[in-house]
PDB file of C-alpha atoms in Angstrom:
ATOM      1  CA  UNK A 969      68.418  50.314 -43.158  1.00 45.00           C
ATOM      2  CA  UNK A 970      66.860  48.998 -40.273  1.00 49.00           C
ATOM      3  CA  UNK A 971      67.925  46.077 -38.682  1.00 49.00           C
ATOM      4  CA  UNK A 972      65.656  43.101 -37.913  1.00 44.00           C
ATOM      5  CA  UNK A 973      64.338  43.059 -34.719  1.00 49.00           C
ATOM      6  CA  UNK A 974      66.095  40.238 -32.340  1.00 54.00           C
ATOM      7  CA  UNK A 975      63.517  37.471 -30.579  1.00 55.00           C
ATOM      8  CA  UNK A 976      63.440  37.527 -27.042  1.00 65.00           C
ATOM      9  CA  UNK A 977      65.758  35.208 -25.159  1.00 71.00           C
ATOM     10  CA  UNK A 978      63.986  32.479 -23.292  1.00 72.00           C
ATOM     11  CA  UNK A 979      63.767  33.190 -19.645  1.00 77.00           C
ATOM     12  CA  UNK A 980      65.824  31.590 -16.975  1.00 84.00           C
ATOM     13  CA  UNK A 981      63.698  29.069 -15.569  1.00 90.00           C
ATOM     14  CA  UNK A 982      63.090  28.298 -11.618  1.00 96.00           C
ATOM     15  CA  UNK A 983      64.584  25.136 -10.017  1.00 97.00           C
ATOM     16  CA  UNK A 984      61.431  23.551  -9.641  1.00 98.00           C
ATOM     17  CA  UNK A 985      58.175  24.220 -11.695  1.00 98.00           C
ATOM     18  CA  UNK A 986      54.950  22.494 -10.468  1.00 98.00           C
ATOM     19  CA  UNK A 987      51.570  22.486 -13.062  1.00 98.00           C
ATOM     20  CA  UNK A 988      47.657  21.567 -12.511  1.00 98.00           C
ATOM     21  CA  UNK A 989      47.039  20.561 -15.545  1.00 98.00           C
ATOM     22  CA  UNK A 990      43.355  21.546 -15.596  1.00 97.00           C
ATOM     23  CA  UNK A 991      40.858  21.797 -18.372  1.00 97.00           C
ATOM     24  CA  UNK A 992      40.699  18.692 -20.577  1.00 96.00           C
ATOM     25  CA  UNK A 993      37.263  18.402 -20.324  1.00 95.00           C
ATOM     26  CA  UNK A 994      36.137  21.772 -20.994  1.00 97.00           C
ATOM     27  CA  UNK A 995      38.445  21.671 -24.133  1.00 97.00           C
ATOM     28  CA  UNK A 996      36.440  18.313 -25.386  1.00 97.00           C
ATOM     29  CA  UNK A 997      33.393  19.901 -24.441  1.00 96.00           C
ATOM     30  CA  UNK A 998      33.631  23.035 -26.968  1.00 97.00           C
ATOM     31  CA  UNK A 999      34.233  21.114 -30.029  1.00 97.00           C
ATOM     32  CA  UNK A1000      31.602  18.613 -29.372  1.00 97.00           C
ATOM     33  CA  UNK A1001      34.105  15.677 -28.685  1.00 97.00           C
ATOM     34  CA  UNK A1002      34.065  13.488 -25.779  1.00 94.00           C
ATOM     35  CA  UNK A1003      36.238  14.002 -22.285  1.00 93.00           C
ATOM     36  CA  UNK A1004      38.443  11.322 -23.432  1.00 93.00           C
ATOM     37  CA  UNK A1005      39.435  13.271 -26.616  1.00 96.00           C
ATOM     38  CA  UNK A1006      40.389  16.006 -24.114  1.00 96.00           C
ATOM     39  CA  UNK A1007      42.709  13.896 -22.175  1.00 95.00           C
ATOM     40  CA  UNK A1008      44.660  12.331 -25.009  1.00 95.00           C
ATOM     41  CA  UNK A1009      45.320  15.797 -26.381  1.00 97.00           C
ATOM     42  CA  UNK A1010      46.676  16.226 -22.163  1.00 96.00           C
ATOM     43  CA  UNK A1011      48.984  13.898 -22.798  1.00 95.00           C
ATOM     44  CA  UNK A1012      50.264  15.643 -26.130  1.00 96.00           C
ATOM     45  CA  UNK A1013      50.435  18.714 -24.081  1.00 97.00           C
ATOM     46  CA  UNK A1014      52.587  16.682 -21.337  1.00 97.00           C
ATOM     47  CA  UNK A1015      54.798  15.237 -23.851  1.00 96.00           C
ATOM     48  CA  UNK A1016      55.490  19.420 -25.052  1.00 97.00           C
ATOM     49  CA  UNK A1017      55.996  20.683 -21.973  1.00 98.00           C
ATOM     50  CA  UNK A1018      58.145  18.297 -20.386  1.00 98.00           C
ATOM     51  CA  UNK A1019      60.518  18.550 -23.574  1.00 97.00           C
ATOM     52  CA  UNK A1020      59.987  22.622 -23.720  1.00 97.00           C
ATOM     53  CA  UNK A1021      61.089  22.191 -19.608  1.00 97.00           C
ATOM     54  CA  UNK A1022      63.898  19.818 -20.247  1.00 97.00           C
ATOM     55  CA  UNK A1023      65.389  22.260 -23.504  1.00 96.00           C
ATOM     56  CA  UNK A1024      65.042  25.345 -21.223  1.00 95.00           C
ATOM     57  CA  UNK A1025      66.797  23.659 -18.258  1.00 96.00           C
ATOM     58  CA  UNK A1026      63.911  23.323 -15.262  1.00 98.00           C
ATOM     59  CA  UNK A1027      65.895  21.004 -12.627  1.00 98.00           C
ATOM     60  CA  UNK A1028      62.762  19.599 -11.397  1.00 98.00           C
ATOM     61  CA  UNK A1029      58.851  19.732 -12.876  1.00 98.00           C
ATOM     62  CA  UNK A1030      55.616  18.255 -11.337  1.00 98.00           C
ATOM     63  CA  UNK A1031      52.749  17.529 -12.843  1.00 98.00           C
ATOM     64  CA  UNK A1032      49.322  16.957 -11.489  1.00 98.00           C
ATOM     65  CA  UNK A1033      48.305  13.874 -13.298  1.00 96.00           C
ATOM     66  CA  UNK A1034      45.518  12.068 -10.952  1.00 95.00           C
ATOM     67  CA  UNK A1035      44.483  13.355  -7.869  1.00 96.00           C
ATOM     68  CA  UNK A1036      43.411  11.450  -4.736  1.00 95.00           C
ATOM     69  CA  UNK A1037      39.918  13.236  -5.385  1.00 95.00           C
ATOM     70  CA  UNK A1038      39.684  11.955  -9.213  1.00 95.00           C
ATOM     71  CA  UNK A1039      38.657   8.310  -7.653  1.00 96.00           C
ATOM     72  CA  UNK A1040      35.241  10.042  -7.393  1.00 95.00           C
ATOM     73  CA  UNK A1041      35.129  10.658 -11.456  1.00 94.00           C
ATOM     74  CA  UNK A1042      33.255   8.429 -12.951  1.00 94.00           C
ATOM     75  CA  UNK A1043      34.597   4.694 -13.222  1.00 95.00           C
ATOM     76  CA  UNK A1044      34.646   4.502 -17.270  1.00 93.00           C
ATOM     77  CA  UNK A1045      36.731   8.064 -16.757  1.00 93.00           C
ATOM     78  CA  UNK A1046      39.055   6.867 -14.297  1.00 95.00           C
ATOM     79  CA  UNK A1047      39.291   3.369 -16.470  1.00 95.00           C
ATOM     80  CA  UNK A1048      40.139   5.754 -19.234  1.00 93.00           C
ATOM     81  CA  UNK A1049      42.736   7.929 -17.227  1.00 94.00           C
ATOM     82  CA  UNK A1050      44.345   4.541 -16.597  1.00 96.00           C
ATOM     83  CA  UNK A1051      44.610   3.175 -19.938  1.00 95.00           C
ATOM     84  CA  UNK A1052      46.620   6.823 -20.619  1.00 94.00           C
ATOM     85  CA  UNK A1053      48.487   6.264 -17.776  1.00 95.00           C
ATOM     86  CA  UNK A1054      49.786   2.493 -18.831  1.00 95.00           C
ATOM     87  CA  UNK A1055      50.306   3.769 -22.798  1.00 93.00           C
ATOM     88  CA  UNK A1056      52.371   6.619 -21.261  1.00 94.00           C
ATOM     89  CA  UNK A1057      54.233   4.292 -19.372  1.00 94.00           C
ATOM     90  CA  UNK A1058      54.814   2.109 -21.972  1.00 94.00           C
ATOM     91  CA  UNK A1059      55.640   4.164 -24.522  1.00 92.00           C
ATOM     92  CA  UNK A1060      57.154   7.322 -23.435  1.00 93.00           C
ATOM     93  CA  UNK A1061      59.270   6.307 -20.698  1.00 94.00           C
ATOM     94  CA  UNK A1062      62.434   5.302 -23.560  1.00 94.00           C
ATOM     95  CA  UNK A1063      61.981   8.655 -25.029  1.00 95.00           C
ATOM     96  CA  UNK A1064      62.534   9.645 -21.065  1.00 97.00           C
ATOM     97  CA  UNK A1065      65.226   7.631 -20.877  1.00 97.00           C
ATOM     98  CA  UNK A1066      66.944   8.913 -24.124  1.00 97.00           C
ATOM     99  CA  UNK A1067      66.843  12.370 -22.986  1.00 97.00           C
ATOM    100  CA  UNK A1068      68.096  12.319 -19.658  1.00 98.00           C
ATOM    101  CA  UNK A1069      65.076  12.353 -17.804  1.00 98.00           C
ATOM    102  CA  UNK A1070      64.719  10.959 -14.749  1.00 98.00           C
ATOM    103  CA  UNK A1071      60.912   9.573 -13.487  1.00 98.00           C
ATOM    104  CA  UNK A1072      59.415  10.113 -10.570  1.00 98.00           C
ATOM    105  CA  UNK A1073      55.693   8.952  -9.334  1.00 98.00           C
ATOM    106  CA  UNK A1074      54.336  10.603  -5.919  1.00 98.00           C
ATOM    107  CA  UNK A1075      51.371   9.369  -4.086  1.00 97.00           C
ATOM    108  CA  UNK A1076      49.133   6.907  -2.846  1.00 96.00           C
ATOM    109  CA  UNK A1077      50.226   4.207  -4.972  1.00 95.00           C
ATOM    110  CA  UNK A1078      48.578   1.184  -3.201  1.00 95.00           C
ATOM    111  CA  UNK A1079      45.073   2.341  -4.983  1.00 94.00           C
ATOM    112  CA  UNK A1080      46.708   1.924  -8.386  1.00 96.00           C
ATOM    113  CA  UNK A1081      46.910  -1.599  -9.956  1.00 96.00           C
ATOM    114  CA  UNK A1082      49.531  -4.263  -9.736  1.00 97.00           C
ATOM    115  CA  UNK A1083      50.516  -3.861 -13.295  1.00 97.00           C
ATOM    116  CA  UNK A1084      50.297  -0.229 -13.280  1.00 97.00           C
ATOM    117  CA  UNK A1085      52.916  -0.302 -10.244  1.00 97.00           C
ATOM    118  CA  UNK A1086      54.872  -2.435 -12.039  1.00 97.00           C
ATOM    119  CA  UNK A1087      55.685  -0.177 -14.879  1.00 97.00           C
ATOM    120  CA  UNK A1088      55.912   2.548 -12.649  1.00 97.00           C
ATOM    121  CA  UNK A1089      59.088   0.640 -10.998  1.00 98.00           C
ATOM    122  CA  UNK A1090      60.093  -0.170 -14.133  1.00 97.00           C
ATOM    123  CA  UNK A1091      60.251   3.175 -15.054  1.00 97.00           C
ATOM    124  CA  UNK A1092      61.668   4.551 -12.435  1.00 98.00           C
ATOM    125  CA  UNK A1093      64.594   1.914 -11.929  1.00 98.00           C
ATOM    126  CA  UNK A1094      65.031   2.453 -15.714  1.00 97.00           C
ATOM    127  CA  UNK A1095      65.595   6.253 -15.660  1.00 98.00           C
ATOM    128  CA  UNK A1096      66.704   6.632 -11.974  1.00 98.00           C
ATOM    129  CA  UNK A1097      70.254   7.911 -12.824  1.00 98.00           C
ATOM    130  CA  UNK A1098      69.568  10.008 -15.283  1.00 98.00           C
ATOM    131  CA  UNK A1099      69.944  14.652 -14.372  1.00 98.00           C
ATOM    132  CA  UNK A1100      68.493  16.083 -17.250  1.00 98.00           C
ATOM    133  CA  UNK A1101      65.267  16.895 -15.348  1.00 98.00           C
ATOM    134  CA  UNK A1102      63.591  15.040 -12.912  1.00 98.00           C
ATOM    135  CA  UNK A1103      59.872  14.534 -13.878  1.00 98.00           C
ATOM    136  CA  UNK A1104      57.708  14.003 -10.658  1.00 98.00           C
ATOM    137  CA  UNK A1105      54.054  12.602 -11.536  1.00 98.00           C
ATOM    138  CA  UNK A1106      51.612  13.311  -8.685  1.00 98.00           C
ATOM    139  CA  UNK A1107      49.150  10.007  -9.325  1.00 97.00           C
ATOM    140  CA  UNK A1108      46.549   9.505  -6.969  1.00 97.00           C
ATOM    141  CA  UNK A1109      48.068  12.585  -4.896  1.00 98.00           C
ATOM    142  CA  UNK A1110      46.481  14.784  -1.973  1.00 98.00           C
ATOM    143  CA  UNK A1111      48.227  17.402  -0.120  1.00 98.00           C
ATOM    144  CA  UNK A1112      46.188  16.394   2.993  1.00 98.00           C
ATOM    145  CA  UNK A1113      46.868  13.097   2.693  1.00 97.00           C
ATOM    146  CA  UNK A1114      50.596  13.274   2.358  1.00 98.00           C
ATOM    147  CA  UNK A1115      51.195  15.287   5.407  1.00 98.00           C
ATOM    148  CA  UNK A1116      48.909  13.048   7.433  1.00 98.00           C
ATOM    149  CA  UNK A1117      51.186  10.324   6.299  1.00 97.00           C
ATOM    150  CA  UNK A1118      54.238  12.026   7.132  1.00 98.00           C
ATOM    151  CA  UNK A1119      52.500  12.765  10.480  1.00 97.00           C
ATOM    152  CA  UNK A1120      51.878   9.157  11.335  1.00 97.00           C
ATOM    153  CA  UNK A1121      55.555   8.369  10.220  1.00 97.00           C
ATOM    154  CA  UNK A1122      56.659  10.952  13.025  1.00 97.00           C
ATOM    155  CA  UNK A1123      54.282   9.043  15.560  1.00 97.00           C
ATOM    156  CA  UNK A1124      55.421   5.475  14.616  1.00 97.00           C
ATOM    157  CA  UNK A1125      59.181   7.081  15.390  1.00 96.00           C
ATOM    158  CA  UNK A1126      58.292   8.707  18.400  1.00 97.00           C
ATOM    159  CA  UNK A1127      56.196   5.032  19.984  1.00 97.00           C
ATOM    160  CA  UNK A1128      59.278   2.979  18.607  1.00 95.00           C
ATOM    161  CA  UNK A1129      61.642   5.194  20.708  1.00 95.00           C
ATOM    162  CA  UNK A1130      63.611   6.412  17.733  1.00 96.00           C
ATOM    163  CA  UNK A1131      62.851  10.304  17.808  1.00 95.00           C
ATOM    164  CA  UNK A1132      62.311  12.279  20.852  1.00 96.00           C
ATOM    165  CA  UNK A1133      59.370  14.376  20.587  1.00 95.00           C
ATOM    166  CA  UNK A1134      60.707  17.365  21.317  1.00 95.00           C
ATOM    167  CA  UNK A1135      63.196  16.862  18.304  1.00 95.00           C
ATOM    168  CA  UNK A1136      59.901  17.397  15.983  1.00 96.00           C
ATOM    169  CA  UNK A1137      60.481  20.785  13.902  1.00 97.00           C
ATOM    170  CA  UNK A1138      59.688  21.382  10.343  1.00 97.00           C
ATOM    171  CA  UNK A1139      62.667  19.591   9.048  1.00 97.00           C
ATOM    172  CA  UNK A1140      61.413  16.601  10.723  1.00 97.00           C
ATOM    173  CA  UNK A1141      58.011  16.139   8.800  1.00 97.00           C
ATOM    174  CA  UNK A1142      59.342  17.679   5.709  1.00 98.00           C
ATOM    175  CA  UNK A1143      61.660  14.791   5.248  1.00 97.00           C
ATOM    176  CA  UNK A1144      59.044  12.667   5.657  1.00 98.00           C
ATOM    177  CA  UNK A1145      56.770  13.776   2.822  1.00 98.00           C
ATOM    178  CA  UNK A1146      56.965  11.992  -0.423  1.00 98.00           C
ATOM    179  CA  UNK A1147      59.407  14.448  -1.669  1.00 98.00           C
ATOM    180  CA  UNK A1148      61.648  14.755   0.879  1.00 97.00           C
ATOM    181  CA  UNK A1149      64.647  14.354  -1.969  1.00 95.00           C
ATOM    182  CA  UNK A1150      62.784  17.371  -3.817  1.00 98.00           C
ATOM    183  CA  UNK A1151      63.458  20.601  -3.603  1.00 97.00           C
ATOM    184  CA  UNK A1152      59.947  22.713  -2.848  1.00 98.00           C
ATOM    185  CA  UNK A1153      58.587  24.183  -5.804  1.00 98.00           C
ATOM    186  CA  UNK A1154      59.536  27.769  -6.635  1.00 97.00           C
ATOM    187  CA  UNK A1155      56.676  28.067  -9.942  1.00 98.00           C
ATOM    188  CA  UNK A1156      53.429  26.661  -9.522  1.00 98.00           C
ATOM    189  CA  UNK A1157      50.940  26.563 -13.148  1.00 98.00           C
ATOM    190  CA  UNK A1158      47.177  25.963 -13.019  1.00 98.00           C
ATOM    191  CA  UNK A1159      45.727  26.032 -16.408  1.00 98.00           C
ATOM    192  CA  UNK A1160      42.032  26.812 -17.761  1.00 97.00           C
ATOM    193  CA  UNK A1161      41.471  30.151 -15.258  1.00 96.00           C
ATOM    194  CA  UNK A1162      40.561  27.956 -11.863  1.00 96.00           C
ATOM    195  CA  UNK A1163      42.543  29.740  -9.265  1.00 97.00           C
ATOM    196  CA  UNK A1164      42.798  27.191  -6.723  1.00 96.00           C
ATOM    197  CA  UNK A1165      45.628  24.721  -6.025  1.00 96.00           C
ATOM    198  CA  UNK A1166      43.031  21.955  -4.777  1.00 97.00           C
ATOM    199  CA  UNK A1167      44.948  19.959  -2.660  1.00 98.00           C
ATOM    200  CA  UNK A1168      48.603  20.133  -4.511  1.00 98.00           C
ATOM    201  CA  UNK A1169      51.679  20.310  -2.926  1.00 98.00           C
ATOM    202  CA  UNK A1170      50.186  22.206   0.719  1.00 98.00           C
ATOM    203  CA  UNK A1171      53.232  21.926   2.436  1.00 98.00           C
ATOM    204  CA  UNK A1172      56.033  22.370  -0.452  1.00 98.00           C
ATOM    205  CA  UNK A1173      54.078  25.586  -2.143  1.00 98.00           C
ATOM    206  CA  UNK A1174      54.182  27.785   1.265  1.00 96.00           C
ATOM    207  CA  UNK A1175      56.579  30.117  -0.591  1.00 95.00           C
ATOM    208  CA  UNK A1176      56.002  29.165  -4.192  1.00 97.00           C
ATOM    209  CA  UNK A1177      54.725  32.175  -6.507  1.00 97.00           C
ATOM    210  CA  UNK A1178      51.295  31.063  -8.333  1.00 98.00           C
ATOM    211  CA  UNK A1179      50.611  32.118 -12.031  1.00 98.00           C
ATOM    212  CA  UNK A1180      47.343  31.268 -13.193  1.00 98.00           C
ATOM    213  CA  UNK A1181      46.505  31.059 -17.040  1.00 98.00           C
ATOM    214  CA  UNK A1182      43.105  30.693 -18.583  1.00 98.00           C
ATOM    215  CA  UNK A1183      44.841  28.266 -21.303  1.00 98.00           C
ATOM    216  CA  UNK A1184      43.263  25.051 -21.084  1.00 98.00           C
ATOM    217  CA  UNK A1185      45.598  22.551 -20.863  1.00 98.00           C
ATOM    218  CA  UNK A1186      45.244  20.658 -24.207  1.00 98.00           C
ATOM    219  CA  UNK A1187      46.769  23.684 -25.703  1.00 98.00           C
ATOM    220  CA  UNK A1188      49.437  24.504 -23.110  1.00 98.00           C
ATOM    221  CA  UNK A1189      52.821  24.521 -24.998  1.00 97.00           C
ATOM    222  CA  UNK A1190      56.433  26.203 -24.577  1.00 97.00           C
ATOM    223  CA  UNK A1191      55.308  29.829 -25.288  1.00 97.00           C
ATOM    224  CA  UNK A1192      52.583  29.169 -22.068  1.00 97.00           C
ATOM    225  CA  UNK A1193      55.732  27.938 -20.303  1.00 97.00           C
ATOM    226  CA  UNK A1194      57.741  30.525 -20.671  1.00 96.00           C
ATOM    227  CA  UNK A1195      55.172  33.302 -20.318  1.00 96.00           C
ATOM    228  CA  UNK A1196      54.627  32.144 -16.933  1.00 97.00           C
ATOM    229  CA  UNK A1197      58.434  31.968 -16.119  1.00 96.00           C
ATOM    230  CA  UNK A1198      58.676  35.744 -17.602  1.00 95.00           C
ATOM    231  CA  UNK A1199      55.629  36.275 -15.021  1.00 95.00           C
ATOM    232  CA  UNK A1200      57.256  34.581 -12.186  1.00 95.00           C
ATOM    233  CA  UNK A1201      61.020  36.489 -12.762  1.00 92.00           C
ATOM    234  CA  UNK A1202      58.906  39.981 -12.048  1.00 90.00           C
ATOM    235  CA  UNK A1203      57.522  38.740  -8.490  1.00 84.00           C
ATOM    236  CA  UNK A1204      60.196  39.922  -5.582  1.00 76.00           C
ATOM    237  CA  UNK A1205      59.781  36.738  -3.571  1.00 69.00           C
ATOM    238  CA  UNK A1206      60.955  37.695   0.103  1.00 66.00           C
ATOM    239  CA  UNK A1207      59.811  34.576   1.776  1.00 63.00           C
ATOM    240  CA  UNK A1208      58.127  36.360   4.725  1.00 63.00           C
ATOM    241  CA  UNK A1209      60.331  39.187   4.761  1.00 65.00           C
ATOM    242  CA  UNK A1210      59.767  42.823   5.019  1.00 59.00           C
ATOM    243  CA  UNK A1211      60.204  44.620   1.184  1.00 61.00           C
ATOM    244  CA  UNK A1212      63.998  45.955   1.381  1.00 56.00           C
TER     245      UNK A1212
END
């Protein structure tokens, strides 16, 4: 008698996976429902992967939640991509907290309001000892932007006479990104087929491996997740190096 046939074991997972979370208004669109709809069902997605990560043991993941760019959306959009924002904060953060999760927010947070920075300090104070998994949100994040910050940090050293110029090397501006405590990302995700990493983590993803995915991201769960970790385990990354 034959015997059953075993499931596959779930992949090791990278250190660090990063996702652009890309497609909630193309999955509204083709039921007929409207963008909002499309972003609520996000944040369902969100909630499943950042458990899936968390159960599967990812050190680090980083989600692309509001770009500097998304300011351009329209303003009952980006009033409704706040609202999300302040429920999530509100009501997720304990499950975080519960589960060993540590929070994380990234960005250009002096656009965002004074109550929405206030539960994001809440949040992170709240969960800030916690090694379960670090979840970094990327909220009104550019790539650009962040190393021209870090840039003008170096400068501001250099005229105040506390680094020498010629002390400027990579380490230098990498520790002054946003996630200079974070290692770079060894996964990156984009859902819904774009192939593009539109402005996400420029600097940190110089060696990541990409897997794209035509799943839109309402509908991203675990299996997408580990799919793209079963992808990522057959690249040989040699980090510049010649093949051996």
């Amino acid at each position: 008698m034959e015997s059953a046939p075993l499931h596959a074991a779930p992949p090791t997972p990278p250190v660090h996976v990063a996702i652009i979370m890309d497609g909630n208004g193309r999955w509204a669109k083709a039921r007929g429902l409207p963008r909002t709809a499309g972003h609520k069902r996000g944040a369902e997605a969100v909630r499943r992967t950042v458990e899936a990560a968390r159960e599967m043991g990812v050190s680090y993941l980083t989600l692309y939640a509001f770009s500097s760019e998304n300011w351009k959306r329209p303003t009952g959009e980006v009033t409704d991509l706040m609202g999300l924002l302040r429920l999530y904060l509100r009501n997720e953060v304990a499950n975080l907290h519960k589960n060993g999760i540590r929070l994380r927010v990234i960005g250009d947070r002096s656009r965002l309001s004074r109550d929405i920075n206030a539960l994001i300090d809440e949040s992170e104070a709240k969960t800030a000892n916690n090694t379960a998994l670090t979840l970094v949100l990327a909220l009104s994040y550019g790539g650009r932007q962040e190393i021209t910050d870090a840039a003008r940090r170096l400068a501001c050293d250099v005229a105040m006479e506390r680094l020498d110029p010629d002390s400027i090397d990579e380490d230098a501006l990498a520790a002054r990104l946003y996630t200079a405590d974070i290692p770079d990302p060894d996964l990156l995700i984009r859902t819904s087929g774009e192939k593009r990493i539109s402005n996400f983590l420029l600097w940190q993803s110089a060696y990541a491996e990409f897997v794209f995915t035509d799943v839109l991201w309402p509908d991203f769960d675990r299996t997408h997740l580990e799919d793209a970790i079963r992808d990522f385990h057959g690249r040989e990354r040699r980090y510049g190096n010649a093949p051996g």
